[in-house]
Amino acid sequence: MTDKIVRIGGASAFAIDSALSVPQLLTVPRLDYLIFDYLAEGSMGMMGRAAQANPEAGFGSDFLDVHVGPHLAEILGKKVRVIANAGGVNPQALADALARQARAAGFSPRIGVVAGDDLRGRLDEIRMSAPADMFSGAAFPDKILSANAYLGAFPIARLLDEGADIVITGRVVDSAVVLGALIHEFGWGPDDLDLMAAGTTAGHLLECGAQVTGGTFTDWQDVPGWADIGFPVGECHADGSIVITKPEGTGGLVSVGTVAEQMLYEVSDPQAYYVPDVTCDFSAVKLEQVGPNRVRVSGAKGHPPTDSYKVCVTYDTGWRGVVCQPVVGIDAPAKAARQADALFERGRRMLRDRNLPDFRATHYVPIGVEAEYGARARAVPSREVIAKMVVEHDDKLPVDLFIREQHMAISAMSQGTTLNLAAYAMPTTGLFSFLIDKNAVAPVISLDGRALPAAGAVLGGFTLSSLDRPGGPVATVDGNETVRLIDLAWGRSGDKGELFNVAVIAREARYLPYIRAALTADAVAGWFVHLFEGAEPCVDRYDLPGCSALNFVLHGALPGGINASPRLDPVGKTMAQQLMEFPIPVDPAIAATVRGG
């Protein structure tokens, strides 16, 4: 097996990530690739709207203006190849714009495009098949903005085989931007399932940028240099192992904890992490600190993929107005709540006076009184509250009326009200997900505008029943000592549609039995019961003995998701922090250890 090392820099976790990542990563000796992940679920709706307004738009413009365009000479001069899903709903338009920009600067990079994911031209056909949303069971919506299948890595690899310097894709699964490079570099095939899983693991670690190098880490105080945080570099080997590191002299931290947190970010079933080319099993993955800011990752297992692609549809759902009013002083929470109620009523009266339908919904979120914590909020009187008010309507005019009228509160309502922090109207977007047979979607690839035959879909027919589920020990506690979960574990949470996951990774393997004993699925459901808004909580727990971790998936706990939830945290980013306060019974010796006794 070759001893070649392929070095891949993860330069972007989302469409408007740091402008400093690319110049930093270009200082890495012998860097082979820069990869970019632009397409969060919220991005597709925005790009779909942009394309409706302008047929030449609908892609990540920062790719041209911030991330790649300004550094194109250095990227090409150092022979660093670029892979990005920045194409959104219009990858060819981005490729054409980049080619024009390059020619104007005297360069002629070979630019490949992966398309075929965009299903907007087949909406009538899809509607006739009457798909139901794979999470909620809802019917197929109207007013479609985007409809994209999540494609895999082999079309990317084919373009690299043909000599592409830059590959721009539409909707591919996030990790494919890394797996495609590794398929090309090492000659992996679709039947190399463990290697497909290893490459997907590498992609999952690198595609979220600085989240694996200390960003959003539980032990934030141990992470130096946020102002110059290092973006990740993966040193990838032909056996599937990868060493995660970062550029020399940068801030941040690469540790077993930072890597473990990112590995389980936005993961549901860690033994059935579905991507188009493989079904990944992370349960036995091993993490080893092999040097300062260097962690070796190995042990991912692969199963055949499913016979379906996931399709993400975004659609227009109307308008939302958001106002954030600070209220300061004695009885601030009560004053802010009364003020919000009064402003909602004034808005409704204005709609009645104009014979307009009522708001579809109104929401009040008091920021500063621990509203996100539900019944576990501390009863500490706050003298500063931000009254977040949200109104929703099918049309923009009622939203605009409310936003204009709410300004009157500064002179007509609570003393201590000051200037708004925000007041804006925005279109709202719904998310609909379903599965489509892989044979019904054909990836389309081109290089420098010339069409090429693309590899066919990777089929497999995986079923969950084929898995052998691991378990783990449960401690019997001697005594009545308790410590906080954060004393025993790291945590990371993230969203997928209307669910979120919380990963809990034991700081030491000996702590895991105590965590498993206390942190049952029912216990976690009770801890977050307020998020289910009266519905029956549904929580799954999964074991990952390889890295001494548990993963919890809370279904339906983010109504509306990233595009539609009015909550302070519509993306589940705060949930691990909330769970970190969970009390864990432990033996006295463990309690003394974690308390420094």
Coordinates of C-alpha atoms in Angstrom, one line a residue, residues 119 145 208 275 294 309 391 447 452 514 544 564-566:
L119 CA -34.9 18.4 -9.8
L145 CA -37.7 27.3 -4.4
C208 CA -17.1 22.1 9.2
V275 CA -24.2 9.0 2.4
R294 CA -2.3 16.1 15.9
Y309 CA -30.8 9.5 -2.6
V391 CA -45.0 37.8 13.6
L447 CA -15.0 19.8 -17.8
L452 CA -18.3 13.8 -19.9
Y514 CA -21.6 6.3 35.3
L544 CA -20.0 4.4 20.5
A564 CA -38.8 28.4 10.2
S565 CA -38.3 28.2 13.9
P566 CA -38.8 31.4 15.8

